[in-house]
Amino acid sequence: MSLSLLLACLWALAAGITGMLPMRYQYPPGLALLIVAPVLLAFIGYQHGLWYLLPALAGVVSMYRRPLGFFIRRAIGRKPEPPK
């Protein structure tokens, strides 16, 4: 297994563990994982190409759909509701 796919597996495990934490403890590790995701996706795309990149991208988007939606709404000028 290549380094990029091994790192992607570790990232997915870390994201799953972060998801099991209470909400107030999810923010710091979740933000760190969200920041690392584009770098990891670029590494996967560089080493393996588009067909490996697309499932990895789908996994990141499915795990972070709410924060990504929040940032997209904010970027297009809407006033998003912050999570409660």
Coordinates of C-alpha atoms in Angstrom, one line a residue:
M1 CA 0.0 0.0 0.0
S2 CA 1.3 3.4 -0.9
L3 CA 2.1 6.1 1.6
S4 CA -0.8 8.3 0.4
L5 CA -3.4 5.6 0.9
L6 CA -2.0 4.6 4.2
L7 CA -2.3 8.2 5.4
A8 CA -5.8 8.4 4.0
C9 CA -6.8 5.3 6.1
L10 CA -5.3 6.9 9.2
W11 CA -7.1 10.1 8.4
A12 CA -10.4 8.3 8.1
L13 CA -9.8 6.5 11.4
A14 CA -8.9 9.8 13.1
A15 CA -12.1 11.4 11.6
G16 CA -14.2 8.5 12.9
I17 CA -12.7 8.7 16.4
T18 CA -13.2 12.5 16.3
G19 CA -16.9 12.0 15.4
M20 CA -17.4 9.9 18.5
L21 CA -16.2 12.6 20.8
P22 CA -18.6 14.9 22.6
M23 CA -19.4 17.9 20.4
R24 CA -17.4 20.4 22.5
Y25 CA -14.3 18.3 22.0
Q26 CA -14.7 17.8 18.3
Y27 CA -13.8 21.3 17.1
P28 CA -10.0 21.3 17.5
P29 CA -9.2 17.9 16.0
G30 CA -12.0 18.2 13.4
L31 CA -10.6 21.5 12.2
A32 CA -7.1 20.1 12.0
L33 CA -8.4 17.1 9.9
L34 CA -10.4 19.5 7.7
I35 CA -7.2 21.6 7.1
V36 CA -5.1 18.5 6.3
A37 CA -7.7 17.0 3.9
P38 CA -6.9 19.0 0.8
V39 CA -3.2 18.3 1.2
L40 CA -3.9 14.6 1.5
L41 CA -6.3 14.6 -1.5
A42 CA -3.6 16.3 -3.6
F43 CA -1.1 13.7 -2.5
I44 CA -3.5 10.9 -3.4
G45 CA -4.2 12.5 -6.8
Y46 CA -0.5 13.0 -7.5
Q47 CA 0.4 9.4 -6.7
H48 CA -2.6 7.5 -8.1
G49 CA -4.6 9.7 -10.4
L50 CA -8.2 10.8 -10.7
W51 CA -9.8 7.4 -10.1
Y52 CA -8.4 7.1 -6.6
L53 CA -8.9 10.8 -5.9
L54 CA -12.7 10.8 -6.5
P55 CA -13.6 8.2 -3.8
A56 CA -11.3 9.9 -1.4
L57 CA -12.9 13.3 -2.2
A58 CA -16.4 11.7 -1.8
G59 CA -15.3 10.4 1.7
V60 CA -14.1 13.8 2.8
V61 CA -17.2 15.6 1.5
S62 CA -19.5 13.1 3.2
M63 CA -17.7 13.4 6.5
Y64 CA -17.6 17.2 6.5
R65 CA -20.8 18.0 4.6
R66 CA -22.1 20.4 7.3
P67 CA -18.9 22.5 7.8
L68 CA -18.3 22.6 4.1
G69 CA -21.9 23.8 3.5
F70 CA -21.4 26.4 6.1
F71 CA -18.2 27.7 4.5
I72 CA -19.8 27.7 1.0
R73 CA -22.8 29.6 2.1
R74 CA -20.6 32.1 3.8
A75 CA -18.4 32.5 0.7
I76 CA -21.4 33.2 -1.6
G77 CA -22.6 35.9 0.8
R78 CA -25.5 34.2 2.6
K79 CA -25.7 34.4 6.4
P80 CA -25.4 30.8 7.5
E81 CA -26.8 29.6 10.8
P82 CA -24.0 28.5 13.1
P83 CA -24.3 25.0 14.6
K84 CA -25.9 24.9 18.0

